[in-house]
Coordinates of C-alpha atoms and ligand atoms in Angstrom, one line a residue:
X1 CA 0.0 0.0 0.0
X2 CA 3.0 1.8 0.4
X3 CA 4.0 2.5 -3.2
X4 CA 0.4 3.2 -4.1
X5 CA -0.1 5.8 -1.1
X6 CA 3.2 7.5 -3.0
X7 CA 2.1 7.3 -6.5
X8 CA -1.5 9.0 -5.2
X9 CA 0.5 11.7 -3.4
X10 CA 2.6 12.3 -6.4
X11 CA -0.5 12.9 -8.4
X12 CA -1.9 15.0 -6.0
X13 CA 0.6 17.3 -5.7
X14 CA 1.1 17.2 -9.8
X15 CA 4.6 15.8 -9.6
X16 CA 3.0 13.0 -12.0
X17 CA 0.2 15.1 -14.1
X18 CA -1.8 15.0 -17.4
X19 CA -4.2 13.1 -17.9
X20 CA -2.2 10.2 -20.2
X21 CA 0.4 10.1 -17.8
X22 CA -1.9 9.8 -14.3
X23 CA -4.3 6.9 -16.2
X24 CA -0.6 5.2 -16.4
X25 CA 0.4 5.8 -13.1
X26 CA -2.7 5.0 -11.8
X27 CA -2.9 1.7 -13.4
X28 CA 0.6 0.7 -12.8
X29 CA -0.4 1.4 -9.4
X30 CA -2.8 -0.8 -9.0
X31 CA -0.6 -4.0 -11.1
X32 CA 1.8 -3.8 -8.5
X33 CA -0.7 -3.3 -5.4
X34 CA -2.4 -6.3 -6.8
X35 CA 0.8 -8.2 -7.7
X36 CA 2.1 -7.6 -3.9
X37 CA -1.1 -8.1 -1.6
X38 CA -1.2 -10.6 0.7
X39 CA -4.6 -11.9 2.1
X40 CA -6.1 -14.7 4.3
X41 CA -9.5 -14.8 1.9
X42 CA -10.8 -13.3 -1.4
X43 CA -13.3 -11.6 0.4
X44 CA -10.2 -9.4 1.9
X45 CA -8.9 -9.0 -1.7
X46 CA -11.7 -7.9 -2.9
X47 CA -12.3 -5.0 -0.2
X48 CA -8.5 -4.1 -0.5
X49 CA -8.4 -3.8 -4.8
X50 CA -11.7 -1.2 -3.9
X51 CA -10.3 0.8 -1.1
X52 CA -7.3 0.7 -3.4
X53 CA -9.0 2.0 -6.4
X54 CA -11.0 4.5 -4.5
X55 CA -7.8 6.2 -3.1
X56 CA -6.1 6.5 -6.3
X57 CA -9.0 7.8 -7.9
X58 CA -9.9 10.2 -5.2
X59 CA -7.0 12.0 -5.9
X60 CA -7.8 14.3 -8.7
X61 CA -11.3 14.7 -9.8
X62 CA -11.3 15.9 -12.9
X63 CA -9.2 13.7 -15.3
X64 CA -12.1 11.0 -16.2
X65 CA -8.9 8.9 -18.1
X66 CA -7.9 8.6 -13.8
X67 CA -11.2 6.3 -12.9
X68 CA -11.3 4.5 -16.2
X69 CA -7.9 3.6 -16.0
X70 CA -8.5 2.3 -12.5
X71 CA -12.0 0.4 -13.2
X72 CA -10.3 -1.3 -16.6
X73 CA -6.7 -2.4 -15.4
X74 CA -8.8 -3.5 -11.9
X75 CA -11.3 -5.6 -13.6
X76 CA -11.3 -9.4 -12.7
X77 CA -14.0 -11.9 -12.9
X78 CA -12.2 -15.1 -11.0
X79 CA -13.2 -15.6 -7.5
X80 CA -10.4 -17.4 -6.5
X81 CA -7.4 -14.9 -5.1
X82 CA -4.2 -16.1 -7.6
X83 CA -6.6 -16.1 -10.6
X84 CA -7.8 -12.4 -10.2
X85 CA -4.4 -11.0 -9.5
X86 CA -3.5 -12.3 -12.4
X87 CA -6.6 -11.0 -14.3
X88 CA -5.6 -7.5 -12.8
X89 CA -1.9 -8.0 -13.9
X90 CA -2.6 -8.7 -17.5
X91 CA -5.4 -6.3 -17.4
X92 CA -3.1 -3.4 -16.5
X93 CA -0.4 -4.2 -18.8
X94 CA -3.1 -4.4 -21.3
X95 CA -4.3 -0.6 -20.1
X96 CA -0.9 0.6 -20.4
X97 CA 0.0 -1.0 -24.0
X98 CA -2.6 0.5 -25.3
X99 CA -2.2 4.0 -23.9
X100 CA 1.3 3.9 -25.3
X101 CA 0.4 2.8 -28.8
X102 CA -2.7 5.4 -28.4
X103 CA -0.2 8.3 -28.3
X104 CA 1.5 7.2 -31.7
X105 CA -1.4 6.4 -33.1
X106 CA -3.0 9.7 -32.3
X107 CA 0.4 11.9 -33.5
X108 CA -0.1 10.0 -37.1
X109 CA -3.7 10.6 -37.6
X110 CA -3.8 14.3 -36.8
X111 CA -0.5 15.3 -38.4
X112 CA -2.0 14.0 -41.6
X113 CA -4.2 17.2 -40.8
X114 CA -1.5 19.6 -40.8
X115 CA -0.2 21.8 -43.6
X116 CA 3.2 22.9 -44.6
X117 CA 4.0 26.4 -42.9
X118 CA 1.1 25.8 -40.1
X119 CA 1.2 28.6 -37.3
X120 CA -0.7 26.0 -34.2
X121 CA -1.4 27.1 -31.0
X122 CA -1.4 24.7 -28.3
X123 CA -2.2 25.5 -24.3
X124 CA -0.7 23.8 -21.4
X125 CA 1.2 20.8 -21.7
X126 CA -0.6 17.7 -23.5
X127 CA 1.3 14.6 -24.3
X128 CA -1.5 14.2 -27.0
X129 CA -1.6 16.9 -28.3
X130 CA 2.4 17.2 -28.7
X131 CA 2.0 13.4 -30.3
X132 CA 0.5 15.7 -33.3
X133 CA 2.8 18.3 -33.6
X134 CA 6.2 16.4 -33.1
X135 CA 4.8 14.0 -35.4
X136 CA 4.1 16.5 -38.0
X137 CA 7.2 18.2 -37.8
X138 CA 9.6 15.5 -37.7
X139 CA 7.5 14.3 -40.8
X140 CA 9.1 17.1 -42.5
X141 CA 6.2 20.3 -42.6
X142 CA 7.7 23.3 -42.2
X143 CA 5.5 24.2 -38.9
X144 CA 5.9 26.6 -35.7
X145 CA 3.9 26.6 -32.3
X146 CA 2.6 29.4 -30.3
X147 CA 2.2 28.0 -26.3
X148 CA 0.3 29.9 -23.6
X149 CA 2.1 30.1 -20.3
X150 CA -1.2 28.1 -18.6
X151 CA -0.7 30.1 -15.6
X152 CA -0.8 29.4 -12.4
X153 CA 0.9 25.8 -12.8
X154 CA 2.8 27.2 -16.1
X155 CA 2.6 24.1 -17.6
X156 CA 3.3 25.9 -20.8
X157 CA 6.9 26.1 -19.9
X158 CA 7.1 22.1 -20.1
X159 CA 5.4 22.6 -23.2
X160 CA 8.2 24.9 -24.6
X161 CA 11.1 22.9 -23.8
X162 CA 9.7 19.7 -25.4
X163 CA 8.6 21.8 -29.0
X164 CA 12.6 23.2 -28.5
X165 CA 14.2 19.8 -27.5
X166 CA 12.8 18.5 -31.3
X167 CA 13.9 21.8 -32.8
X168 CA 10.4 23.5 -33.5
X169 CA 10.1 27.0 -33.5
X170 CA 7.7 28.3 -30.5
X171 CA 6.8 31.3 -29.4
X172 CA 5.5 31.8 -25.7
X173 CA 2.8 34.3 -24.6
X174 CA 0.6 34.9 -21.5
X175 CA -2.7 33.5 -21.3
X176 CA -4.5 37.0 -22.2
X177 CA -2.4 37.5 -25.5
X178 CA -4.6 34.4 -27.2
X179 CA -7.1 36.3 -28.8
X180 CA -4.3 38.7 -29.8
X181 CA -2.3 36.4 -31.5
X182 CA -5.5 34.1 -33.1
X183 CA -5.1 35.9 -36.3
X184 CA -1.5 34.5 -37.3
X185 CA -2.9 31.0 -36.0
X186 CA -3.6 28.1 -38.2
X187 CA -5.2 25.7 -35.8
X188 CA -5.3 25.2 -32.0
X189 CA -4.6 21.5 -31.1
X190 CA -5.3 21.3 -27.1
X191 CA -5.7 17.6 -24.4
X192 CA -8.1 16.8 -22.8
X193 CA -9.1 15.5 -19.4
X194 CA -12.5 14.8 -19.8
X195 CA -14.8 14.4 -23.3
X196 CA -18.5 14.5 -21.8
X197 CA -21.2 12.5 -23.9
X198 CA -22.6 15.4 -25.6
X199 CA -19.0 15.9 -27.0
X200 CA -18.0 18.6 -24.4
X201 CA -14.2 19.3 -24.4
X202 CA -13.0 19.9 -20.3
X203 CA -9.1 20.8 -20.2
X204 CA -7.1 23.0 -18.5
X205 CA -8.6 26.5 -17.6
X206 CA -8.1 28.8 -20.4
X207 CA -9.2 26.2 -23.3
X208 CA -13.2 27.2 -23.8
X209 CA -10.8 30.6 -24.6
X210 CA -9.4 29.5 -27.4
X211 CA -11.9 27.8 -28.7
X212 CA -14.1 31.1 -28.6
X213 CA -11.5 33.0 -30.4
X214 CA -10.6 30.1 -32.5
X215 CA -14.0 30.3 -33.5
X216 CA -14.3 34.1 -33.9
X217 CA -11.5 33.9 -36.6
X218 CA -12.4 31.3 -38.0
X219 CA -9.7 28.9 -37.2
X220 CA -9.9 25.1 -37.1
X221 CA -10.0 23.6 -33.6
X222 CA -8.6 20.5 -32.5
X223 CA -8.4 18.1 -30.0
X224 CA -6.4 15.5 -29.4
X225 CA -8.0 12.7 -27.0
X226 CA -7.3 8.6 -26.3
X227 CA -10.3 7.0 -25.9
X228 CA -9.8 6.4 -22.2
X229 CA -10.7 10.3 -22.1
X230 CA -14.0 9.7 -22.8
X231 CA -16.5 9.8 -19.5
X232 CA -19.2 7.2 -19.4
X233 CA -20.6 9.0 -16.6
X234 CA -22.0 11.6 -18.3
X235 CA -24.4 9.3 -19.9
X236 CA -27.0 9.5 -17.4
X237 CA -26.2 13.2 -17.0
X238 CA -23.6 12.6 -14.2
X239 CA -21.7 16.4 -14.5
X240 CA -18.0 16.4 -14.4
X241 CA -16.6 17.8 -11.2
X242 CA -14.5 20.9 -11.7
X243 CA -11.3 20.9 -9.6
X244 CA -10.5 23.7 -7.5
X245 CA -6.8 23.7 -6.3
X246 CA -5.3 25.3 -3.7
X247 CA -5.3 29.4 -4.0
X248 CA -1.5 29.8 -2.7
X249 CA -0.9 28.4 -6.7
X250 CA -2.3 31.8 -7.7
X251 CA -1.2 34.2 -5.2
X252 CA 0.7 34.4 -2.0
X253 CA -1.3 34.6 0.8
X254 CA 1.0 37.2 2.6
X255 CA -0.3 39.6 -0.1
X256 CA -4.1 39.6 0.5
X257 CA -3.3 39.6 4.7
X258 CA -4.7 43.2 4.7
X259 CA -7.4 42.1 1.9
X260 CA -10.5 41.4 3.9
X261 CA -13.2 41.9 1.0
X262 CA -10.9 39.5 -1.3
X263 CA -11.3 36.0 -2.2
X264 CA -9.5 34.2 -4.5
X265 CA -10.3 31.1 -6.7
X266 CA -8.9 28.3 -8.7
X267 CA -10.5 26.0 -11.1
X268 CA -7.7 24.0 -13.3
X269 CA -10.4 23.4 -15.4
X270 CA -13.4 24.7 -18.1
X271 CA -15.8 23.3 -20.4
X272 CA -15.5 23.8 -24.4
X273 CA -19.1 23.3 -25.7
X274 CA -19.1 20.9 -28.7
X275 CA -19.9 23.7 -30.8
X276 CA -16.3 25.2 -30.8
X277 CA -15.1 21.3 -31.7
X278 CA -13.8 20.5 -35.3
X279 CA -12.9 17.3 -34.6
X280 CA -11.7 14.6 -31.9
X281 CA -8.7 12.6 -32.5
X282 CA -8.4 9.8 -31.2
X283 CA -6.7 6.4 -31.2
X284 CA -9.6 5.0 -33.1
X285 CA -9.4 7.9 -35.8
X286 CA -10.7 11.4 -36.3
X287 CA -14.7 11.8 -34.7
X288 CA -16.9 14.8 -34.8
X289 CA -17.8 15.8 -31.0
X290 CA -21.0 14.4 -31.8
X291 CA -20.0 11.0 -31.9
X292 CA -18.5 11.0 -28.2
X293 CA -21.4 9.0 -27.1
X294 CA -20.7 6.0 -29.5
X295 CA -16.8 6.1 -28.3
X296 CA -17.9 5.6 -24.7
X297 CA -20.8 2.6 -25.5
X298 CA -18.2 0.7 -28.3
X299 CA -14.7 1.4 -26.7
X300 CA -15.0 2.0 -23.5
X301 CA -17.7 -1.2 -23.1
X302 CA -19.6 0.5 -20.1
X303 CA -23.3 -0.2 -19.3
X304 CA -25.4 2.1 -17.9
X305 CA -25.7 -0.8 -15.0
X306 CA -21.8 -0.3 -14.1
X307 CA -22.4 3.5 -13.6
Ligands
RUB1 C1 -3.1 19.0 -17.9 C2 -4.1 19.3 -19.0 C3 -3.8 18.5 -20.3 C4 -4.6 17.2 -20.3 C5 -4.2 16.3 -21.5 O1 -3.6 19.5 -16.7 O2 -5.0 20.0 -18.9 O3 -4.2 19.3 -21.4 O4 -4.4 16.5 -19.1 O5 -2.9 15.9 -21.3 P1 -2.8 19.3 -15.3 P2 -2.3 14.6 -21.9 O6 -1.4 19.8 -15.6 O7 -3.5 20.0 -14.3 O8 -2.7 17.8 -15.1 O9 -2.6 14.7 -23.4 O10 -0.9 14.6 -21.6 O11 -3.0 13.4 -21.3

């Protein structure tokens, strides 16, 4: 329990972040929980693989890729204790093959969508999303990124280094140059934490920005989202829970001592109605938002039963 009590608080506290990379953690996680525990009876296993699951998933509530990750490497059908931990095992491994391949798979499909000389504006720091662009560029288009700072995390500095590590050229700006700099933008390619049923886009705050100014300058607007991204929840209407971190992130608190009448907030995330959506990309090709609902019944294999 150990290990998995570290991996939660390293998610917590963002050390391990994005919703690709928590899914993997998560379900690595819960592999080697699973792989380690010793009990007297499978009733025991049973209680500790959902305590388990419930911790790592109580962790950060936005990122719907954290839960599904959890509920499909934690599946087992065996009642016998050595059979199931080996279900979970494979189960896992399967989990994390698959998100792996889902990121190349995902940087071949959408680069096919980008042109020579492309101006794309990304915002915070999306392993997905980067699958594209690297993709395209190392496929030889001539292309150059504009990054938003993603304040308060600045997530858009890790976002920098990566597009400069593969040679790209990449301008940063604050957050409230977007709409100022739409005009020499080709496309926005942005993650995505959550995809709702009704095709509803949540990512880091700032996102429904650039999709309104994408949209006001008629720019295309893309976003790049494994499967595993895709809540089932939302089928029966289940909202997605907006995370509100911690306010020292934005300020320090020494600064509003004297404030009495302010209050400060923090949501790391927004919605993008499906309006301001061109298209999905995914690991099972490029979707229309519309389709979301199809991705969660086919590939995710939920029932409304299980929700
Ligand atoms: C990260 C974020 C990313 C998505 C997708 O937020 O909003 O755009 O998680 O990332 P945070 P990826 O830094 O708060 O985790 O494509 O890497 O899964």
């Amino acid at each position: 329990m150990q290990k998995l009590q570290e991996t939660a608080e390293k998610i917590r506290t963002m050390e391990i972040r994005g919703a690709g990379r928590i899914a993997k953690a998560a379900a690595e996680s819960i592999r080697d929980y699973a792989a380690g525990l010793e009990v007297a009876s499978m009733e025991e296993f049973n209680t500790c693989i959902r305590d388990a699951s419930s911790f790592l998933i109580s962790t950060r509530p936005t990122a719907v890729s954290l839960p599904n990750a959890v509920k499909l490497a934690s599946r087992y059908s065996s009642g016998n204790v050595e059979e199931a931990r080996k279900e979970i095992i494979e189960n896992a491994n399967l989990f994390i093959e698959r998100a792996d391949k889902a990121l190349g798979i995902i940087g071949k499909i959408g680069s096919r969508r980008i042109q020579d000389g492309d101006v794309i504006m990304t915002h915070c720091n999306s392993h997905a999303a980067l699958s594209i662009i690297t993709t395209a560029f190392v496929s030889g288009k001539d292309i150059s990124v504009i990054a938003t700072e993603s304040r308060p995390r600045c997530q858009g500095l890790l976002t920098i280094r990566h597009l400069n590590n593969f040679g790209i050229p990449t301008t940063l700006i604050v957050d409230s140059a977007v709409r100022y700099y739409m005009k020499e933008v080709d496309k926005v390619i942005v993650g995505a934490d959550a995809i709702a049923a009704n095709g509803a886009l949540v990512n880091k705050i700032g996102t429904s920005q650039l999709a309104l100014a994408a949209h006001e300058a008629r720019k295309s607007f893309m976003v790049a989202a494994e499967t595993f991204k895709f809540s089932p929840n939302t089928i029966v209407g289940n909202p997605i829970e907006i995370e509100e971190r911690n306010t020292e992130e934005v300020v320090d608190p020494s600064l509003l001592a004297d404030l009495s009448h302010v209050q400060v907030k923090n949501p790391a995330f927004d919605f993008t109605p499906a309006k301001y959506i061109d298209m999905i990309v995914t690991d099972i090709g490029i979707i229309s938002p519309a389709m979301a609902y199809t991705v969660i019944k086919e590939q995710l294999g939920w029932e409304l039963e299980d929700i």
